[in-house]
Short mmCIF file of C-alpha atoms in Angstrom, two decimals:
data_model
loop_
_atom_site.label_atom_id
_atom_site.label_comp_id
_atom_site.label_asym_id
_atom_site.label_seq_id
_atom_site.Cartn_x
_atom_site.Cartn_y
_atom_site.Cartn_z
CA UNK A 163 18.42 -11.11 -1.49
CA UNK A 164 17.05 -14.46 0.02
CA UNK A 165 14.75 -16.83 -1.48
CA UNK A 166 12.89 -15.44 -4.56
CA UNK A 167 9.03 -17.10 -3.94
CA UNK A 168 6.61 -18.89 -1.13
CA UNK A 169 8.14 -22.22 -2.39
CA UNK A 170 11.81 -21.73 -1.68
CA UNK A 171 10.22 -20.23 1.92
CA UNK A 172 7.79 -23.49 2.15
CA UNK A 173 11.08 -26.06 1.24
CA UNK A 174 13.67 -24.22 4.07
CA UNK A 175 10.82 -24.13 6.86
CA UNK A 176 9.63 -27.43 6.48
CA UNK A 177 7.54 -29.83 4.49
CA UNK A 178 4.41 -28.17 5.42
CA UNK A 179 2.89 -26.71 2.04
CA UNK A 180 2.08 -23.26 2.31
CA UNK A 181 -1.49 -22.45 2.35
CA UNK A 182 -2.84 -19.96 -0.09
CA UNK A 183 -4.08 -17.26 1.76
CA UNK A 184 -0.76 -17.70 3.09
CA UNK A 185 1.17 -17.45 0.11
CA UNK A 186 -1.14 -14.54 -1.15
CA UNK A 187 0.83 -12.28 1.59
CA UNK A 188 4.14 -13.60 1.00
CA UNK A 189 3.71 -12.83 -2.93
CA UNK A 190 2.45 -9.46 -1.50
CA UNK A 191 5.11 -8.88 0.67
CA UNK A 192 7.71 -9.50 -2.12
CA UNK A 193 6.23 -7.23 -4.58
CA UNK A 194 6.19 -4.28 -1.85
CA UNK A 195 9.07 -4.84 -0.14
CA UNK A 196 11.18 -4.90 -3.84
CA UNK A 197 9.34 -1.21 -3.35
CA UNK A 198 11.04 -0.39 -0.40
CA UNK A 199 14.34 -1.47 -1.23
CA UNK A 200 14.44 0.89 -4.53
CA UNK A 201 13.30 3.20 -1.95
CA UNK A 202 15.85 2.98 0.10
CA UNK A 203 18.68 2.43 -2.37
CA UNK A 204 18.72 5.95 -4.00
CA UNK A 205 21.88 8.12 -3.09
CA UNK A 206 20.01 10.89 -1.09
CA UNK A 207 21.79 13.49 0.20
CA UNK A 208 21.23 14.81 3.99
CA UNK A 209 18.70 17.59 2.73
CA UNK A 210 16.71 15.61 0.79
CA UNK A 211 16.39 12.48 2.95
CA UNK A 212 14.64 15.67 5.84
CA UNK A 213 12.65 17.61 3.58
CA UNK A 214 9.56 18.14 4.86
CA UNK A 215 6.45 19.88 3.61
CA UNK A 216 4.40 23.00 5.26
CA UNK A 217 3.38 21.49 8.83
CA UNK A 218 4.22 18.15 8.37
CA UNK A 219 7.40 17.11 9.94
CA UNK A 220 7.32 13.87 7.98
CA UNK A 221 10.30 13.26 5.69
CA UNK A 222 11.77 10.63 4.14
CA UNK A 223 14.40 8.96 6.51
CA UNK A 224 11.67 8.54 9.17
CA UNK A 225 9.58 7.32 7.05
CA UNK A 226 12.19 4.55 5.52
CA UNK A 227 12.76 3.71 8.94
CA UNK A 228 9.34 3.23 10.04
CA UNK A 229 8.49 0.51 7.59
CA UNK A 230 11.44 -0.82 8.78
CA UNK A 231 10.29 -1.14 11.83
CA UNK A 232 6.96 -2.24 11.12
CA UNK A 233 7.99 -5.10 9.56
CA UNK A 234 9.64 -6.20 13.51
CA UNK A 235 7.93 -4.76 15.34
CA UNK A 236 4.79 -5.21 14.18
CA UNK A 237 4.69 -7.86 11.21
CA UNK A 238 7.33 -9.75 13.12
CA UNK A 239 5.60 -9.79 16.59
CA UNK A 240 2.40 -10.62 15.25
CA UNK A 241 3.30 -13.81 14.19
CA UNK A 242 5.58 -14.68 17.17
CA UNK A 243 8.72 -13.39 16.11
CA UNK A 244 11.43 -12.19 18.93
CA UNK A 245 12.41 -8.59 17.79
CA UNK A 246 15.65 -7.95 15.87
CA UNK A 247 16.12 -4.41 15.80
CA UNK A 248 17.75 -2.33 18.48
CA UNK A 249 15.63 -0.45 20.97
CA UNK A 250 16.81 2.67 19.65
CA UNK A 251 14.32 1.49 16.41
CA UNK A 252 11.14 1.91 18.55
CA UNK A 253 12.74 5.35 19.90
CA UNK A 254 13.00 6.55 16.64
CA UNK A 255 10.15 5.05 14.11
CA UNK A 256 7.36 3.49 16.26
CA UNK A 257 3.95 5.23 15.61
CA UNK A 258 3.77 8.68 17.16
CA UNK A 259 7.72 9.50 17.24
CA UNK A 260 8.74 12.59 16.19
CA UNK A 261 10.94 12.73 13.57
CA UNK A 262 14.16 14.78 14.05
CA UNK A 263 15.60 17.02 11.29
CA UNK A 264 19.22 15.93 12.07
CA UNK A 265 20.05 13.03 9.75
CA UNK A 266 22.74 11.96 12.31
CA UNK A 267 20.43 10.98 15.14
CA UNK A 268 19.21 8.09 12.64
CA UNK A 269 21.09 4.60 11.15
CA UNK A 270 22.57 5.18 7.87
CA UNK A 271 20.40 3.51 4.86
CA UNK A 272 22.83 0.96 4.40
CA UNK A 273 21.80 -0.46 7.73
CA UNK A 274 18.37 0.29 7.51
CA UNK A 275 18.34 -1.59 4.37
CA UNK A 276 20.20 -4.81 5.59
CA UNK A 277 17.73 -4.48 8.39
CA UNK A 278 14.35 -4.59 6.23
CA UNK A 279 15.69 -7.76 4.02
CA UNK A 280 16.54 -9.58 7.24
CA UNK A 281 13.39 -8.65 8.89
CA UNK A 282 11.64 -9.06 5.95
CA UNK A 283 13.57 -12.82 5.08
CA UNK A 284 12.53 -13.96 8.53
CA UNK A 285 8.74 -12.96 8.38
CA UNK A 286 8.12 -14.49 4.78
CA UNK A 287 9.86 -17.71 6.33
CA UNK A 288 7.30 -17.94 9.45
CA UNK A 289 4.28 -17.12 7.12
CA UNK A 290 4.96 -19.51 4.73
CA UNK A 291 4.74 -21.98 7.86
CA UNK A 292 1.25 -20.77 9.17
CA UNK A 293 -1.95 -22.52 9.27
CA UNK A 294 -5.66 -22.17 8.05
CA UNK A 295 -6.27 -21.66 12.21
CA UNK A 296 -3.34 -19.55 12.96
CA UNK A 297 -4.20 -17.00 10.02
CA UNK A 298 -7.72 -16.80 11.67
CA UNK A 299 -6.86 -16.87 15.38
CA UNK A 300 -6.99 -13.12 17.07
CA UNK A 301 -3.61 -11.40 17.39
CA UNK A 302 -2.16 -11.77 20.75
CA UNK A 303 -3.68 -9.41 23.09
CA UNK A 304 -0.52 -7.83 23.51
CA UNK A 305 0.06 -6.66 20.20
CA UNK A 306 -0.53 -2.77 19.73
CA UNK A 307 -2.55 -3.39 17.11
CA UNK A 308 -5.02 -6.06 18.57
CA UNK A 309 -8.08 -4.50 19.00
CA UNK A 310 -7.73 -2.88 15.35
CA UNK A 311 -8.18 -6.43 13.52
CA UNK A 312 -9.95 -9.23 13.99
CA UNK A 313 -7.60 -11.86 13.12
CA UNK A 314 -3.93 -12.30 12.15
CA UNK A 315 -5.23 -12.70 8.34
CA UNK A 316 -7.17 -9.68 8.86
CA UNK A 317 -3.87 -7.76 10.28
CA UNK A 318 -1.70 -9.16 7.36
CA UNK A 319 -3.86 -8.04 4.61
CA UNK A 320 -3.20 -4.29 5.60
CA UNK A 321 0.98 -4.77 5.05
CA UNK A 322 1.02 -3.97 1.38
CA UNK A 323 -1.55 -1.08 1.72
CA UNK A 324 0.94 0.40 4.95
CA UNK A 325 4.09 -0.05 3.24
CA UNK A 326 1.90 2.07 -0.18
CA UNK A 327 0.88 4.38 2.10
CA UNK A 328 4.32 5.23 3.32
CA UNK A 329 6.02 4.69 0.14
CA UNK A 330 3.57 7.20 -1.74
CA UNK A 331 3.84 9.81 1.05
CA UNK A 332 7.82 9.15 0.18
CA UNK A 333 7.30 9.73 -3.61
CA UNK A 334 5.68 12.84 -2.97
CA UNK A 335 8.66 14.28 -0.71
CA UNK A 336 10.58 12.45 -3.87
CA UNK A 337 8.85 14.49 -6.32
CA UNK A 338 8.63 17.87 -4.44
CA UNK A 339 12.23 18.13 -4.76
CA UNK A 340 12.74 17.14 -7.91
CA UNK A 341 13.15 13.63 -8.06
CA UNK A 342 11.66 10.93 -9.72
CA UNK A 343 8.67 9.14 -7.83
CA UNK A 344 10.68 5.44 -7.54
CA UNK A 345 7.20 3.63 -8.65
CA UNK A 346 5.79 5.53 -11.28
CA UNK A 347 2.32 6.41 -10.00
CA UNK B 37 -23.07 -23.26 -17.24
CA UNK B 38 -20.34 -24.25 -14.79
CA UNK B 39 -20.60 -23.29 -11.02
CA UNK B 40 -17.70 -21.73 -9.63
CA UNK B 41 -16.19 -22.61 -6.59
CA UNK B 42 -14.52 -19.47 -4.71
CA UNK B 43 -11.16 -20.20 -3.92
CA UNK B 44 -9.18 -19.22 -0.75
CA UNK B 45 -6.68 -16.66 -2.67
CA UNK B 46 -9.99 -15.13 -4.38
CA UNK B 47 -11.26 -14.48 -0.50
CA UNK B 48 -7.87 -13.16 0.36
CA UNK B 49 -7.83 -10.54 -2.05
CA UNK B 50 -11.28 -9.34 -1.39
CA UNK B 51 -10.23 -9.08 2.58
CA UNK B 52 -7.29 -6.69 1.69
CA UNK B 53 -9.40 -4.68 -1.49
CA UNK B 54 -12.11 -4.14 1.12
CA UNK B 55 -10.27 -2.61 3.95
CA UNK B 56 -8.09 -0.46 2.27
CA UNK B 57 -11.54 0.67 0.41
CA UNK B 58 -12.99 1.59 3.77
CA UNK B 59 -9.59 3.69 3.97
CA UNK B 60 -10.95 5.27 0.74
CA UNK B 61 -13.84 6.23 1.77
CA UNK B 62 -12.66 7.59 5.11
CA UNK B 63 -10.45 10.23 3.13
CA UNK B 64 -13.57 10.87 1.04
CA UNK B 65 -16.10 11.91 4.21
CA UNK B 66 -13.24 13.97 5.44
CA UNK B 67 -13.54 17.96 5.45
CA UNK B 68 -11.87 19.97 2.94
CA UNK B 69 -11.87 23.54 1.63
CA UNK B 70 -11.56 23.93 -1.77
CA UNK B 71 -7.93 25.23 -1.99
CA UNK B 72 -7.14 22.15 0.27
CA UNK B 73 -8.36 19.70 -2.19
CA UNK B 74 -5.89 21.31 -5.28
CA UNK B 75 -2.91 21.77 -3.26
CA UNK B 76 0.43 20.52 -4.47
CA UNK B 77 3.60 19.88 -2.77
CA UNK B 78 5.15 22.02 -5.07
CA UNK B 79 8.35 21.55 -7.30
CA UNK B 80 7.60 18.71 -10.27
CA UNK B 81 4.66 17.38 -7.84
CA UNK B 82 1.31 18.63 -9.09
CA UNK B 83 -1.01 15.57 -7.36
CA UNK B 84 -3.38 17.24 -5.45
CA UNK B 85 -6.52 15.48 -2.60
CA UNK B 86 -8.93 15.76 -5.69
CA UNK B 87 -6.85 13.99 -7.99
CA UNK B 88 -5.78 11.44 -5.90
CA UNK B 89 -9.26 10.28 -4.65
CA UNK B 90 -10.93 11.11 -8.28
CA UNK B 91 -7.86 8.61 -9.58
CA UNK B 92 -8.55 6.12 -7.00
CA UNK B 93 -12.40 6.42 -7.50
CA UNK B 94 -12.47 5.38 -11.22
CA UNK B 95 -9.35 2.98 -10.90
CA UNK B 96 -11.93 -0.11 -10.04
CA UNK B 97 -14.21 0.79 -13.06
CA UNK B 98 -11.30 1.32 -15.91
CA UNK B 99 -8.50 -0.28 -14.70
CA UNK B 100 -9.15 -3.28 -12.20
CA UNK B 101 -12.82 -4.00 -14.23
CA UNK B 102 -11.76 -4.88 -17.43
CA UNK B 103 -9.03 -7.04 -16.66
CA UNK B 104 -12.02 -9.04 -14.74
CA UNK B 105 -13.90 -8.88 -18.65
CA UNK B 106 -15.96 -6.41 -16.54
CA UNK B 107 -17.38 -3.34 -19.19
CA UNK B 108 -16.80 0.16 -17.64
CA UNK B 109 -19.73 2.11 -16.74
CA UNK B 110 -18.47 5.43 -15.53
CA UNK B 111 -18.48 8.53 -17.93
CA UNK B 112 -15.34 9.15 -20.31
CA UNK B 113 -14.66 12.15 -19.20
CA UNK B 114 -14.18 10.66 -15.62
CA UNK B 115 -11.23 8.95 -17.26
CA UNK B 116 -10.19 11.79 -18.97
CA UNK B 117 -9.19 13.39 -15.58
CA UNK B 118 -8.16 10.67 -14.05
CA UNK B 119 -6.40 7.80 -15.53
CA UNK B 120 -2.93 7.27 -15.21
CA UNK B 121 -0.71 10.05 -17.07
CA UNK B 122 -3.42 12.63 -16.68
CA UNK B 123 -2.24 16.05 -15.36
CA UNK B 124 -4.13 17.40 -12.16
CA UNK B 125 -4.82 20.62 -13.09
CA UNK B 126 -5.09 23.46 -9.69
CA UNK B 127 -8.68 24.49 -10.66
CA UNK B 128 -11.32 22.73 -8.39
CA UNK B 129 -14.10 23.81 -10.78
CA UNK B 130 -13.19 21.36 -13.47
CA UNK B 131 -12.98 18.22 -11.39
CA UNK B 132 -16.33 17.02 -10.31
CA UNK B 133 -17.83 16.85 -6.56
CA UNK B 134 -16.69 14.90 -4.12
CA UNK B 135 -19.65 13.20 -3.04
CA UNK B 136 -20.06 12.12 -7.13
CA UNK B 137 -16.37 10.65 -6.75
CA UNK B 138 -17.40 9.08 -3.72
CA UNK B 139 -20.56 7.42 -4.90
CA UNK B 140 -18.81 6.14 -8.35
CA UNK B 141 -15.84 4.63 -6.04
CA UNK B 142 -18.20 2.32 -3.94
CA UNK B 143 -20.63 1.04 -6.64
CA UNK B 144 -17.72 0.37 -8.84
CA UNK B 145 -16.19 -1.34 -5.42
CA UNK B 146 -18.81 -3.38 -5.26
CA UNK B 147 -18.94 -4.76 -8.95
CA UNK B 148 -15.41 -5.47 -8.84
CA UNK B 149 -15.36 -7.37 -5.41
CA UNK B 150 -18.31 -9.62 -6.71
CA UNK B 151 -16.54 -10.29 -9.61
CA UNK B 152 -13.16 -11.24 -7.34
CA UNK B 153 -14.89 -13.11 -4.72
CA UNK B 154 -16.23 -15.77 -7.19
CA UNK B 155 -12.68 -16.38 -9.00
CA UNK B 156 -11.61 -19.47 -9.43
CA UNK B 157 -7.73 -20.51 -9.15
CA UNK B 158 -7.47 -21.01 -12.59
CA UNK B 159 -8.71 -17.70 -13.44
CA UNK B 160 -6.20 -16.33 -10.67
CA UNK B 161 -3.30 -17.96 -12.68
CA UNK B 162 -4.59 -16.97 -15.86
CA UNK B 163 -2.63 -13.71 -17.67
CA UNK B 164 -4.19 -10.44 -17.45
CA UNK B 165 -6.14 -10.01 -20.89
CA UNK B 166 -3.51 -9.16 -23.43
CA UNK B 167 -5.40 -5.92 -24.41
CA UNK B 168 -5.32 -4.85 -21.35
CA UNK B 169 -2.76 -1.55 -20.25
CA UNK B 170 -1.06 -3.50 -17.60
CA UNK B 171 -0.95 -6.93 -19.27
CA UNK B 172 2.72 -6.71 -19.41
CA UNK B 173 3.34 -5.94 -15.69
CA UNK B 174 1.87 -8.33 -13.94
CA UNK B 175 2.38 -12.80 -15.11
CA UNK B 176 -0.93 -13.49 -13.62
CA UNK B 177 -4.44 -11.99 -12.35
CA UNK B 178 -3.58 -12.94 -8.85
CA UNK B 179 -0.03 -10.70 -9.21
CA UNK B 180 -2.63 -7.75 -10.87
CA UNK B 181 -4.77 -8.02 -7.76
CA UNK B 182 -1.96 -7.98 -5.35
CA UNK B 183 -1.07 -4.71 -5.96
CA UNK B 184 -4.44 -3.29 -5.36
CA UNK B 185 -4.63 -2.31 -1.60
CA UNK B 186 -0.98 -0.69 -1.89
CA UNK B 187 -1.77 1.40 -4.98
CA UNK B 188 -4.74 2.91 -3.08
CA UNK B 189 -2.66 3.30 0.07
CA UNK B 190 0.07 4.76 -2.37
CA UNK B 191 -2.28 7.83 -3.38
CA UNK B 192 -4.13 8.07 0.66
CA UNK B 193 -0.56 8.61 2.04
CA UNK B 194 -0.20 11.51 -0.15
CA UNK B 195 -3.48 12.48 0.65
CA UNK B 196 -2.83 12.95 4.12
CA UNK B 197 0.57 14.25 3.73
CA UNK B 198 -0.92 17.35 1.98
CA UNK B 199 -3.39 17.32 4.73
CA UNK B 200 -1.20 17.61 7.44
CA UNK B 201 1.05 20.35 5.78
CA UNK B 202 -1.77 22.29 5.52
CA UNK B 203 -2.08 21.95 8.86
CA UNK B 204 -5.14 19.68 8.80
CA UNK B 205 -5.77 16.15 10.77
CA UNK B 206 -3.93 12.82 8.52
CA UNK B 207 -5.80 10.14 7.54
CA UNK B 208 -5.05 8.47 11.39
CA UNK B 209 -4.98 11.26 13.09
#
């Protein structure tokens, strides 16, 4: 894993100190995505990671990969990040996809996983970096998400309760089959 | 007595405690019958819709409150259901109405938010009271409040997860 808090982030970027509304995501970011990567590093096997409940067609792999690629193609492009990921990312976890019950259509955790800690590594590394203004400017116009929050600040205070909201709809599909939550609740 | 000055990380929290609250109430003004609000996902899960937002509704007043030195205000036996380790039981009859859940949710909200918006940084950095259940979880009342928009988004996921396979709209549909 890369640095461990905002100050290691602050000291790589650049002398800039980070501001604290700034650091209060960062610190939020860590806790959540240390979430996620529990998440993801449980040995699943193919049935489990596609289980899905009555008419939901929700399971578990989509939903790993989504907050995956949230945190590029949303987190990441919100604060003027270049995406990372492959196209094939948006075709298979933006909002609205469908998620398929074949486990081979889909990256195997192992990527997925050294693709959240590097998109996750680079977005702590530009926050840390942002501004009193920046955090309160609108989000560019062409972000999918624009019109949904007010400012950037605004947009990054709703990570930690998306990645929860995923993560708990994954410890239910965890629990449903007989395996432990991952975060206790 | 000392004026405080609100700090930036105070406003910060408030921001993310208050939207995913909206969130909260959003599930809450949803429609439900009654055997949608005690369904389980079956196997070891037994959370069901009424659990989840009855949890989430007294969470502010027992849990996030008194870390703040705030008293709680809300009847025992709301706790009794709800608190962590509690078992959700599948009979809607013995958990109270929503719109009661609902109401206790936003005042307690509100008293907690007040509280939060006039911390200071010190107070941030100070431990969570030692007699407190989650003292030993969290180094620092800002670290405690951090993980207060993703525990309610933790229990609204499942909430719409159950919706949907019953075959009802999520939470963003």
């Amino acid at each position: 894993m890369g640095p461990k808090n905002q100050r290691d982030f602050a000291d790589k970027e650049s002398d800039r100190m980070t501001t604290p509304r700034a650091a209060v995501h960062i610190q939020s970011m860590q806790i959540v995505h240390g979430m996620l990567v529990r998440a993801l590093t449980f040995p699943y096997t193919n049935e489990q990671l596609t289980f899905t409940q009555g008419s939901s067609r929700s399971h578990i792999l989509w939903l790993l990969g989504h907050l995956v690629w949230a945190y590029d193609a949303a987190v990441g492009a919100s604060i003027g990040l270049k995406p990372v990921l492959p196209p094939r990312y948006s075709e298979l976890f933006a909002f609205s996809t469908k998620p398929s019950t074949n486990v081979a259509d889909y990256p195997p955790l192992e990527e997925l996983l050294a693709r959240a800690n590097e998109c996750y590594e680079r977005a702590c590394a530009r926050i840390a970096t942002l501004t009193e203004a920046e955090l309160a400017a609108p989000l560019s116009p062409h972000h999918p998400l624009a019109k949904a929050f007010p400012s950037l600040d605004h947009f990054l205070s709703m990570g930690p309760f998306h990645t929860g909201y995923h993560l708990g709809q994954i410890g239910l599909l965890r629990t449903a089959q007989g395996m432990p939550s991952l975060v206790g609740m | 007595m000392e004026a405080t000055t609100p700090c930036a990380r105070s406003l910060a929290h408030v921001r993310g405690m208050r939207m995913a609250h909206e969130f909260l109430l959003g599930a809450f003004d949803l429609a439900y019958a009654e055997a949608d609000l005690v369904h389980t996902a079956g196997g070891a899960s037994k959370t069901h819709v009424l659990w989840s937002l009855g949890h989430l509704s007294v969470d502010y007043d027992t849990v996030i409150g008194p870390a703040l030195g705030l008293e709680p205000q809300l009847p025992a036996h709301l706790s009794e259901r709800f608190l962590y380790g509690t078992k959700p039981v599948p009979d809607a009859s013995l958990y109270p109405p929503l719109a009661e859940l609902r109401a206790h949710a936003d005042a307690s909200f509100h008293r907690v938010v007040q509280r939060i918006a006039a911390m200071t940084d010190a107070e941030l950095d100070a431990p969570v009271p030692p007699d407190h259940p989650l003292a030993t979880f969290f180094g620092s009342m800002d670290e405690f409040l951090r993980i207060v928009p993703f525990h309610v988004g933790y229990h609204l996921g499942q909430v719409s997860l159950l919706r949907v396979s019953r075959g009802l709209p999520g939470l963003f549909s």
